[in-house]
Amino acid sequence: MRRWTGAALAVTVAIGIVGAPVSAVAADAPDYASLVNPFVGTESEGNAYPGATVPFGMVQLSPDNASIHQWTSYSHEAGRVWGFSHRHVNSAGCPAAGELLVTPTTTSTPQMGRQFTDIAGDETAEAGYYGVSLTNGVRAELTATERVGVHRYTFPATETANISFNVGETLADSRSSGVEWVDDRTLEGWVENAGFCGGTNRSEYVYFSASFDRTPTATGLWTNDQNYTPNWQENHVGDGHNGAGATFDTTEDATVEVQVGVSFVSKEGARANRVAEVEEPGATFDTVRADANAAWNDVLGRADITASDPAKDQFYTQLYKALLSPTIGSDVDGRYRGMDGEVHTADGWTYHQTFSLWDTYRTQATLHGLLVPEIARDIVRSMYQHRVEGGWLPRWSLGSLETNIMAGDPVSAWVAENFTLGTVPDDIADELWDALVENATTAPPSGVDSVGRQSAAFYLEHGHIPYHSENDPGLGQQYEEYRHGGSATMEFAQSDAAIGAAAQRLGMDDVAQEFLDRGQNWRNLWNDDVALSGGFEGIVNAVTEDGEFVPVDEYESVQESGFHEGTQWQYQWMANQDYAGLQEVMGGTEQFLDRLDYYFDMPSLLAEPGASPSHWASGGSDYYSSIGYNPGNEPTLMNPWLYSSAGEPTHVNDALAANLNRFPNTPGGGVGNDDLGTLASWYVMATLGVQPVASGSGMLALNSPRVQAATLQLGEDGPTLEITAEGARENLPSYIAGVTVDGEAHSETWMDVEDFQDGGTIDFALTDDASSTDWGTAEGDWLPSVADPERVEPVVDPAQDVAFVAGERSTETIATVTLLGSGDADVAAVAFAAAESDGAPIAASIDIDGSVQDLTVIPEGGAWTLALDAEFADEGDINGVVTIRSTQSTPRFAPEVFAAQSLAVTLAVVATEPTDPTEPTDPDPAGPGGGSEAPDGDGAAQDGSLATTGAAAPIIAVLVALSMLIAGGAFLLRRRRA
């Protein structure tokens, strides 16, 4: 078994780790949990905790030694601890949680309040386990169930083996607290803890129930006066210090085990959690650790990869981090504390809480929907309950608290993505969709905590959020979306496009079009009159309420730029829903690529493959000092795949190689905050060769995997997907030479998520030489724009002086169809080019008295003629309906190129050929454009021609308007605009 040693973080082969179960896993089963290094991210502002938890566990039992922004709970380099508390938030930007700090000492009385104890060495951790030796001679070990933290302390021989329970101090701003010795082996209590990042003044209560495996020799309490009082049974304080101590005699028995149940409902709930998960099963530290190991092996094993040992360590560490949140919030009986502060019950499902939505909608929602969809469905149901009980969808919730931090509308994109993934339970789908649309179109009512879209009415009317400086009294100081009006507009547009794409996949075309159109609102920020570094012109600017740009220096601080956690250089690219629009405003595809090369410093990436250029931001939190790529912050996560939208997919891998190398297996590994699994999910999917670049669309962009192979189990009982990538390099870029999906060649730079979810095979053929491959470079293979403002409209012109002769079969042209782009003739040309590789972009048919025959579509000078091959037995008027439809293949997230349209026609048949006939018709019924047989039935000739009868008439006439513009313009998926 491999374990991670905190002192040197070396890989150690251990046969008899202290406290290890005899057989945590079957001898021949992979032990993925042992590959996880929880110390990764505990430095360099990673804010990770290294302690013990299970997948999505309520309890995160971990050491604490800090509570500041740079280290929100633990610094590996500090070499000391206060003790071990029971709840932590994974890699966020502000301190939170940290309830019930437990500290072992050997002093004459139990420790009161926070005091450091140095680490002597042997600090080790893996998924579900943490251990450390302290300079006071105590060996501390931690493990956990879903709702119970289990401690084991091995003391030196002493009569004063103390265990302190610090109830009054947490990692946040604790308020009131209470503690009580229920009996000589059971301690229970609660603490009122504050919110997160100053986002709310509300607080929530966390309850605990602790039990020892043996009776202490003495107990007591302390309070604000810092005096320890033996035999004191109960104490409550309004704020400040409060805690309890227990003393044991370890002269003959060195170990003491403590089991601590946690609940957000009540002390009774915490006790029931402890009894159900540990006491009733008769669990010990060793059996709990074995169960935690098995739980992690189950979920980590959903992705079995073939790679080097170091690459496996990195991969499973990041997959572990992706599966920590959102955490379980309900007790074993289903009760939980809702967003209204009241107690509710989850019947037959598990409630989850703490949603870092500004981060997780971009990556984690997708990974959960793919690997653990059964858990994702409970998470989505929990989100629905957030709306039911909280009165509005949340922005950034911590437990039962709405913090309202960050800008934009991330919940819309998150919910839309889950609709696309199929993880929304059927019984709540309609109501959740209504809540989604409501959230995206109206401001919340008074009396709810979530701020939602405060500027909804203005945004819908003007297409942007009005910028208000946070330095001025008013809206800028009151709401994030106003002081970050620029970046919030980018976020709104992205969320709107996500709703539109999800609606399209669900068949709600009218709703889809409305939101897809709003997905272009980011363009309202584009200011052409801004000179930039590198000789470029034009960039996104915040816009005031009066419609004026707020042009600022490209390095301007957040207080004046209107952009959140990023410069305008970085935000200009955050329009993954509209690649064509990006290329247009930047002057065309070549100018787009030139600017992208400058941003990434592509010459440096090519000169030193796998190394991050100095032009890049130095870390995830280096928001405002760089105009280059920021490899570790959410708004720029999808930037590498921009190259696949413009015909240069090899450069995707040049950028990714350097970024993925910034996740080494060290305490500083990663790039800034992981933000509750966001960057970890990004890493996992990029390593496997896919990334969800546009929420709600189901579009998974492809890149070269960093593993030789992977077997993915897509859900508890789901299908299996096999990925192969022979020759994949782990630290240098590889390039895609070809892809096959289920044995079929796949040249597009993306695939649909449903094809991924169906399982099967994806085989990547790779090369080390970028110049040797042209995979994905053809325009039809570029990443498409999900939300595009252009339409194409079919215009039908009827033919003149056409005659059918009764009793004679002939093929006659009855109309000509031209596709026009609205305001851009090139749009139609792109449509033609994209369609002609598969034949004509339109199909047409005629229905005469219930008999339907396809019309022959013949290309002719940039348009298409519609020819009818028919024989009419009798003269007279014939009434029919001509239907025109698109044949161009479109992704599931896009409507057809144009909606099918029908028009009535009247045919007239003459007894004899006109005296001045036009050129004779082609005797070949197929004609130059092909043809098709008519269905059998009344009025259909068995040889494929249409036969009918009618009264005598002098000539055929197609009685349609001289020029008819078919309504219902088309949505064209464009790859570029020259």
PDB file of C-alpha atoms in Angstrom, residues 317-506:
ATOM      1  CA  THR A 317      -5.671  12.868  -6.135  1.00  0.00           C
ATOM      2  CA  GLN A 318      -7.569  15.278  -8.381  1.00  0.00           C
ATOM      3  CA  LEU A 319     -10.479  12.854  -8.856  1.00  0.00           C
ATOM      4  CA  TYR A 320     -10.655  12.564  -5.058  1.00  0.00           C
ATOM      5  CA  LYS A 321     -10.908  16.335  -4.728  1.00  0.00           C
ATOM      6  CA  ALA A 322     -13.657  16.424  -7.356  1.00  0.00           C
ATOM      7  CA  LEU A 323     -15.785  14.034  -5.269  1.00  0.00           C
ATOM      8  CA  LEU A 324     -15.702  15.856  -1.916  1.00  0.00           C
ATOM      9  CA  SER A 325     -18.496  18.378  -2.525  1.00  0.00           C
ATOM     10  CA  PRO A 326     -21.376  19.244  -2.345  1.00  0.00           C
ATOM     11  CA  THR A 327     -21.439  17.610   1.061  1.00  0.00           C
ATOM     12  CA  ILE A 328     -24.169  15.566   2.706  1.00  0.00           C
ATOM     13  CA  GLY A 329     -26.474  17.700   4.831  1.00  0.00           C
ATOM     14  CA  SER A 330     -29.148  15.241   5.971  1.00  0.00           C
ATOM     15  CA  ASP A 331     -29.045  12.946   9.006  1.00  0.00           C
ATOM     16  CA  VAL A 332     -29.519   9.174   8.865  1.00  0.00           C
ATOM     17  CA  ASP A 333     -33.259   9.732   9.328  1.00  0.00           C
ATOM     18  CA  GLY A 334     -33.363  12.099   6.323  1.00  0.00           C
ATOM     19  CA  ARG A 335     -33.857  15.301   8.318  1.00  0.00           C
ATOM     20  CA  TYR A 336     -31.897  18.368   7.244  1.00  0.00           C
ATOM     21  CA  ARG A 337     -31.789  22.109   7.833  1.00  0.00           C
ATOM     22  CA  GLY A 338     -33.179  23.865   4.757  1.00  0.00           C
ATOM     23  CA  MET A 339     -32.412  27.265   3.302  1.00  0.00           C
ATOM     24  CA  ASP A 340     -35.324  28.681   5.294  1.00  0.00           C
ATOM     25  CA  GLY A 341     -33.638  27.611   8.535  1.00  0.00           C
ATOM     26  CA  GLU A 342     -36.348  25.035   9.201  1.00  0.00           C
ATOM     27  CA  VAL A 343     -36.056  21.269   9.479  1.00  0.00           C
ATOM     28  CA  HIS A 344     -37.236  19.193   6.503  1.00  0.00           C
ATOM     29  CA  THR A 345     -36.992  15.526   5.572  1.00  0.00           C
ATOM     30  CA  ALA A 346     -35.419  13.903   2.528  1.00  0.00           C
ATOM     31  CA  ASP A 347     -37.480  10.767   2.006  1.00  0.00           C
ATOM     32  CA  GLY A 348     -35.603   8.116   0.050  1.00  0.00           C
ATOM     33  CA  TRP A 349     -32.778  10.382  -1.046  1.00  0.00           C
ATOM     34  CA  THR A 350     -29.815  12.246   0.473  1.00  0.00           C
ATOM     35  CA  TYR A 351     -29.739  16.016   0.856  1.00  0.00           C
ATOM     36  CA  HIS A 352     -26.529  17.811  -0.196  1.00  0.00           C
ATOM     37  CA  GLN A 353     -25.428  21.349   0.585  1.00  0.00           C
ATOM     38  CA  THR A 354     -22.722  23.987   0.030  1.00  0.00           C
ATOM     39  CA  PHE A 355     -22.755  24.973  -3.630  1.00  0.00           C
ATOM     40  CA  SER A 356     -19.827  27.021  -4.924  1.00  0.00           C
ATOM     41  CA  LEU A 357     -21.756  27.615  -8.121  1.00  0.00           C
ATOM     42  CA  TRP A 358     -19.645  30.349  -9.744  1.00  0.00           C
ATOM     43  CA  ASP A 359     -16.917  27.741  -9.911  1.00  0.00           C
ATOM     44  CA  THR A 360     -18.495  24.313 -10.145  1.00  0.00           C
ATOM     45  CA  TYR A 361     -20.975  24.907 -12.987  1.00  0.00           C
ATOM     46  CA  ARG A 362     -18.078  25.005 -15.427  1.00  0.00           C
ATOM     47  CA  THR A 363     -16.660  21.517 -14.793  1.00  0.00           C
ATOM     48  CA  GLN A 364     -17.759  19.623 -11.706  1.00  0.00           C
ATOM     49  CA  ALA A 365     -21.448  19.400 -12.588  1.00  0.00           C
ATOM     50  CA  THR A 366     -20.475  17.579 -15.780  1.00  0.00           C
ATOM     51  CA  LEU A 367     -18.022  15.193 -14.135  1.00  0.00           C
ATOM     52  CA  HIS A 368     -20.580  14.248 -11.486  1.00  0.00           C
ATOM     53  CA  GLY A 369     -23.230  13.675 -14.140  1.00  0.00           C
ATOM     54  CA  LEU A 370     -20.881  11.361 -16.030  1.00  0.00           C
ATOM     55  CA  LEU A 371     -19.227   9.311 -13.271  1.00  0.00           C
ATOM     56  CA  VAL A 372     -21.688   9.413 -10.363  1.00  0.00           C
ATOM     57  CA  PRO A 373     -25.080  10.254 -11.920  1.00  0.00           C
ATOM     58  CA  GLU A 374     -26.961   8.523  -9.095  1.00  0.00           C
ATOM     59  CA  ILE A 375     -25.387  11.000  -6.648  1.00  0.00           C
ATOM     60  CA  ALA A 376     -25.785  13.889  -9.076  1.00  0.00           C
ATOM     61  CA  ARG A 377     -29.544  13.288  -9.100  1.00  0.00           C
ATOM     62  CA  ASP A 378     -29.673  13.723  -5.318  1.00  0.00           C
ATOM     63  CA  ILE A 379     -27.545  16.846  -5.642  1.00  0.00           C
ATOM     64  CA  VAL A 380     -29.976  18.263  -8.231  1.00  0.00           C
ATOM     65  CA  ARG A 381     -32.937  17.392  -6.020  1.00  0.00           C
ATOM     66  CA  SER A 382     -31.182  19.255  -3.218  1.00  0.00           C
ATOM     67  CA  MET A 383     -30.862  22.287  -5.494  1.00  0.00           C
ATOM     68  CA  TYR A 384     -34.581  22.105  -6.172  1.00  0.00           C
ATOM     69  CA  GLN A 385     -35.223  22.108  -2.420  1.00  0.00           C
ATOM     70  CA  HIS A 386     -32.979  25.164  -2.159  1.00  0.00           C
ATOM     71  CA  ARG A 387     -35.486  26.922  -4.405  1.00  0.00           C
ATOM     72  CA  VAL A 388     -38.562  25.537  -2.619  1.00  0.00           C
ATOM     73  CA  GLU A 389     -37.376  26.332   0.891  1.00  0.00           C
ATOM     74  CA  GLY A 390     -35.189  29.350   0.209  1.00  0.00           C
ATOM     75  CA  GLY A 391     -37.641  31.085  -2.090  1.00  0.00           C
ATOM     76  CA  TRP A 392     -35.124  31.484  -4.924  1.00  0.00           C
ATOM     77  CA  LEU A 393     -32.277  29.606  -6.541  1.00  0.00           C
ATOM     78  CA  PRO A 394     -28.969  30.241  -4.729  1.00  0.00           C
ATOM     79  CA  ARG A 395     -25.819  32.089  -5.765  1.00  0.00           C
ATOM     80  CA  TRP A 396     -23.239  30.521  -3.385  1.00  0.00           C
ATOM     81  CA  SER A 397     -24.697  28.585  -0.463  1.00  0.00           C
ATOM     82  CA  LEU A 398     -22.809  27.412   2.609  1.00  0.00           C
ATOM     83  CA  GLY A 399     -24.878  24.865   4.499  1.00  0.00           C
ATOM     84  CA  SER A 400     -28.227  26.555   5.092  1.00  0.00           C
ATOM     85  CA  LEU A 401     -26.793  30.029   4.474  1.00  0.00           C
ATOM     86  CA  GLU A 402     -26.917  32.038   1.259  1.00  0.00           C
ATOM     87  CA  THR A 403     -23.658  33.979   1.078  1.00  0.00           C
ATOM     88  CA  ASN A 404     -24.382  35.752  -2.258  1.00  0.00           C
ATOM     89  CA  ILE A 405     -20.691  36.035  -3.041  1.00  0.00           C
ATOM     90  CA  MET A 406     -19.365  36.216  -6.611  1.00  0.00           C
ATOM     91  CA  ALA A 407     -21.050  37.831  -9.595  1.00  0.00           C
ATOM     92  CA  GLY A 408     -23.092  36.560 -12.503  1.00  0.00           C
ATOM     93  CA  ASP A 409     -25.814  33.938 -12.521  1.00  0.00           C
ATOM     94  CA  PRO A 410     -23.993  30.607 -12.158  1.00  0.00           C
ATOM     95  CA  VAL A 411     -26.970  28.595 -10.955  1.00  0.00           C
ATOM     96  CA  SER A 412     -28.694  28.962 -14.339  1.00  0.00           C
ATOM     97  CA  ALA A 413     -25.789  27.376 -16.175  1.00  0.00           C
ATOM     98  CA  TRP A 414     -25.494  24.680 -13.482  1.00  0.00           C
ATOM     99  CA  VAL A 415     -29.170  23.730 -13.698  1.00  0.00           C
ATOM    100  CA  ALA A 416     -29.142  23.849 -17.511  1.00  0.00           C
ATOM    101  CA  GLU A 417     -26.134  21.545 -17.590  1.00  0.00           C
ATOM    102  CA  ASN A 418     -27.933  19.034 -15.409  1.00  0.00           C
ATOM    103  CA  PHE A 419     -30.970  19.084 -17.670  1.00  0.00           C
ATOM    104  CA  THR A 420     -28.657  18.273 -20.559  1.00  0.00           C
ATOM    105  CA  LEU A 421     -26.941  15.514 -18.582  1.00  0.00           C
ATOM    106  CA  GLY A 422     -30.272  13.905 -17.731  1.00  0.00           C
ATOM    107  CA  THR A 423     -29.654  14.173 -13.986  1.00  0.00           C
ATOM    108  CA  VAL A 424     -32.839  16.121 -13.210  1.00  0.00           C
ATOM    109  CA  PRO A 425     -35.390  13.716 -11.662  1.00  0.00           C
ATOM    110  CA  ASP A 426     -38.590  13.514 -13.693  1.00  0.00           C
ATOM    111  CA  ASP A 427     -40.907  14.395 -10.823  1.00  0.00           C
ATOM    112  CA  ILE A 428     -39.300  17.816 -10.300  1.00  0.00           C
ATOM    113  CA  ALA A 429     -38.274  18.598 -13.885  1.00  0.00           C
ATOM    114  CA  ASP A 430     -41.172  20.887 -14.808  1.00  0.00           C
ATOM    115  CA  GLU A 431     -41.034  22.930 -11.622  1.00  0.00           C
ATOM    116  CA  LEU A 432     -37.257  23.211 -11.699  1.00  0.00           C
ATOM    117  CA  TRP A 433     -37.357  24.381 -15.318  1.00  0.00           C
ATOM    118  CA  ASP A 434     -39.908  27.027 -14.408  1.00  0.00           C
ATOM    119  CA  ALA A 435     -37.679  28.141 -11.547  1.00  0.00           C
ATOM    120  CA  LEU A 436     -34.731  28.290 -13.931  1.00  0.00           C
ATOM    121  CA  VAL A 437     -36.531  30.549 -16.386  1.00  0.00           C
ATOM    122  CA  GLU A 438     -37.911  32.651 -13.539  1.00  0.00           C
ATOM    123  CA  ASN A 439     -34.428  33.090 -12.107  1.00  0.00           C
ATOM    124  CA  ALA A 440     -33.044  34.198 -15.468  1.00  0.00           C
ATOM    125  CA  THR A 441     -35.756  36.707 -16.293  1.00  0.00           C
ATOM    126  CA  THR A 442     -36.844  38.367 -13.040  1.00  0.00           C
ATOM    127  CA  ALA A 443     -35.300  39.762  -9.896  1.00  0.00           C
ATOM    128  CA  PRO A 444     -36.063  37.919  -6.653  1.00  0.00           C
ATOM    129  CA  PRO A 445     -38.923  39.126  -4.492  1.00  0.00           C
ATOM    130  CA  SER A 446     -38.238  40.870  -1.231  1.00  0.00           C
ATOM    131  CA  GLY A 447     -37.783  38.659   1.764  1.00  0.00           C
ATOM    132  CA  VAL A 448     -35.506  36.036   0.208  1.00  0.00           C
ATOM    133  CA  ASP A 449     -31.785  35.839   0.879  1.00  0.00           C
ATOM    134  CA  SER A 450     -30.576  35.074  -2.643  1.00  0.00           C
ATOM    135  CA  VAL A 451     -29.907  38.193  -4.713  1.00  0.00           C
ATOM    136  CA  GLY A 452     -30.430  36.387  -8.029  1.00  0.00           C
ATOM    137  CA  ARG A 453     -30.369  38.769 -11.003  1.00  0.00           C
ATOM    138  CA  GLN A 454     -31.000  42.143  -9.406  1.00  0.00           C
ATOM    139  CA  SER A 455     -30.575  43.879 -12.755  1.00  0.00           C
ATOM    140  CA  ALA A 456     -32.909  41.507 -14.647  1.00  0.00           C
ATOM    141  CA  ALA A 457     -35.280  44.164 -16.015  1.00  0.00           C
ATOM    142  CA  PHE A 458     -32.478  46.482 -17.173  1.00  0.00           C
ATOM    143  CA  TYR A 459     -30.526  43.586 -18.639  1.00  0.00           C
ATOM    144  CA  LEU A 460     -33.479  42.310 -20.665  1.00  0.00           C
ATOM    145  CA  GLU A 461     -34.126  45.786 -22.076  1.00  0.00           C
ATOM    146  CA  HIS A 462     -30.555  46.921 -22.732  1.00  0.00           C
ATOM    147  CA  GLY A 463     -28.569  43.712 -23.110  1.00  0.00           C
ATOM    148  CA  HIS A 464     -26.009  44.489 -20.425  1.00  0.00           C
ATOM    149  CA  ILE A 465     -25.706  45.085 -16.689  1.00  0.00           C
ATOM    150  CA  PRO A 466     -25.112  48.737 -15.802  1.00  0.00           C
ATOM    151  CA  TYR A 467     -21.736  49.255 -14.165  1.00  0.00           C
ATOM    152  CA  HIS A 468     -21.624  51.105 -10.835  1.00  0.00           C
ATOM    153  CA  SER A 469     -18.274  51.611  -9.156  1.00  0.00           C
ATOM    154  CA  GLU A 470     -17.826  50.088  -5.733  1.00  0.00           C
ATOM    155  CA  ASN A 471     -16.054  53.295  -4.737  1.00  0.00           C
ATOM    156  CA  ASP A 472     -19.311  55.209  -5.000  1.00  0.00           C
ATOM    157  CA  PRO A 473     -22.290  54.819  -2.664  1.00  0.00           C
ATOM    158  CA  GLY A 474     -25.203  52.953  -4.152  1.00  0.00           C
ATOM    159  CA  LEU A 475     -25.668  49.823  -6.217  1.00  0.00           C
ATOM    160  CA  GLY A 476     -21.941  49.238  -6.707  1.00  0.00           C
ATOM    161  CA  GLN A 477     -21.383  48.880  -3.005  1.00  0.00           C
ATOM    162  CA  GLN A 478     -24.582  46.927  -2.496  1.00  0.00           C
ATOM    163  CA  TYR A 479     -24.396  44.235  -5.187  1.00  0.00           C
ATOM    164  CA  GLU A 480     -21.562  42.331  -6.833  1.00  0.00           C
ATOM    165  CA  GLU A 481     -23.276  42.223 -10.227  1.00  0.00           C
ATOM    166  CA  TYR A 482     -23.298  46.037 -10.478  1.00  0.00           C
ATOM    167  CA  ARG A 483     -19.727  46.680  -9.373  1.00  0.00           C
ATOM    168  CA  HIS A 484     -18.648  43.833 -11.670  1.00  0.00           C
ATOM    169  CA  GLY A 485     -21.058  44.827 -14.416  1.00  0.00           C
ATOM    170  CA  GLY A 486     -18.660  43.844 -17.182  1.00  0.00           C
ATOM    171  CA  SER A 487     -17.854  40.330 -16.068  1.00  0.00           C
ATOM    172  CA  ALA A 488     -21.403  39.772 -14.790  1.00  0.00           C
ATOM    173  CA  THR A 489     -22.751  40.571 -18.261  1.00  0.00           C
ATOM    174  CA  MET A 490     -20.371  37.961 -19.695  1.00  0.00           C
ATOM    175  CA  GLU A 491     -21.660  35.495 -17.111  1.00  0.00           C
ATOM    176  CA  PHE A 492     -25.323  36.304 -17.796  1.00  0.00           C
ATOM    177  CA  ALA A 493     -24.809  35.788 -21.532  1.00  0.00           C
ATOM    178  CA  GLN A 494     -23.114  32.460 -20.951  1.00  0.00           C
ATOM    179  CA  SER A 495     -25.906  31.306 -18.637  1.00  0.00           C
ATOM    180  CA  ASP A 496     -28.572  32.458 -21.096  1.00  0.00           C
ATOM    181  CA  ALA A 497     -26.953  30.468 -23.876  1.00  0.00           C
ATOM    182  CA  ALA A 498     -26.802  27.445 -21.561  1.00  0.00           C
ATOM    183  CA  ILE A 499     -30.546  27.695 -20.947  1.00  0.00           C
ATOM    184  CA  GLY A 500     -31.163  28.094 -24.673  1.00  0.00           C
ATOM    185  CA  ALA A 501     -29.036  25.076 -25.565  1.00  0.00           C
ATOM    186  CA  ALA A 502     -30.692  22.913 -22.919  1.00  0.00           C
ATOM    187  CA  ALA A 503     -34.112  24.057 -24.086  1.00  0.00           C
ATOM    188  CA  GLN A 504     -33.240  23.125 -27.654  1.00  0.00           C
ATOM    189  CA  ARG A 505     -32.209  19.647 -26.554  1.00  0.00           C
ATOM    190  CA  LEU A 506     -35.500  19.338 -24.685  1.00  0.00           C
TER     191      LEU A 506
END
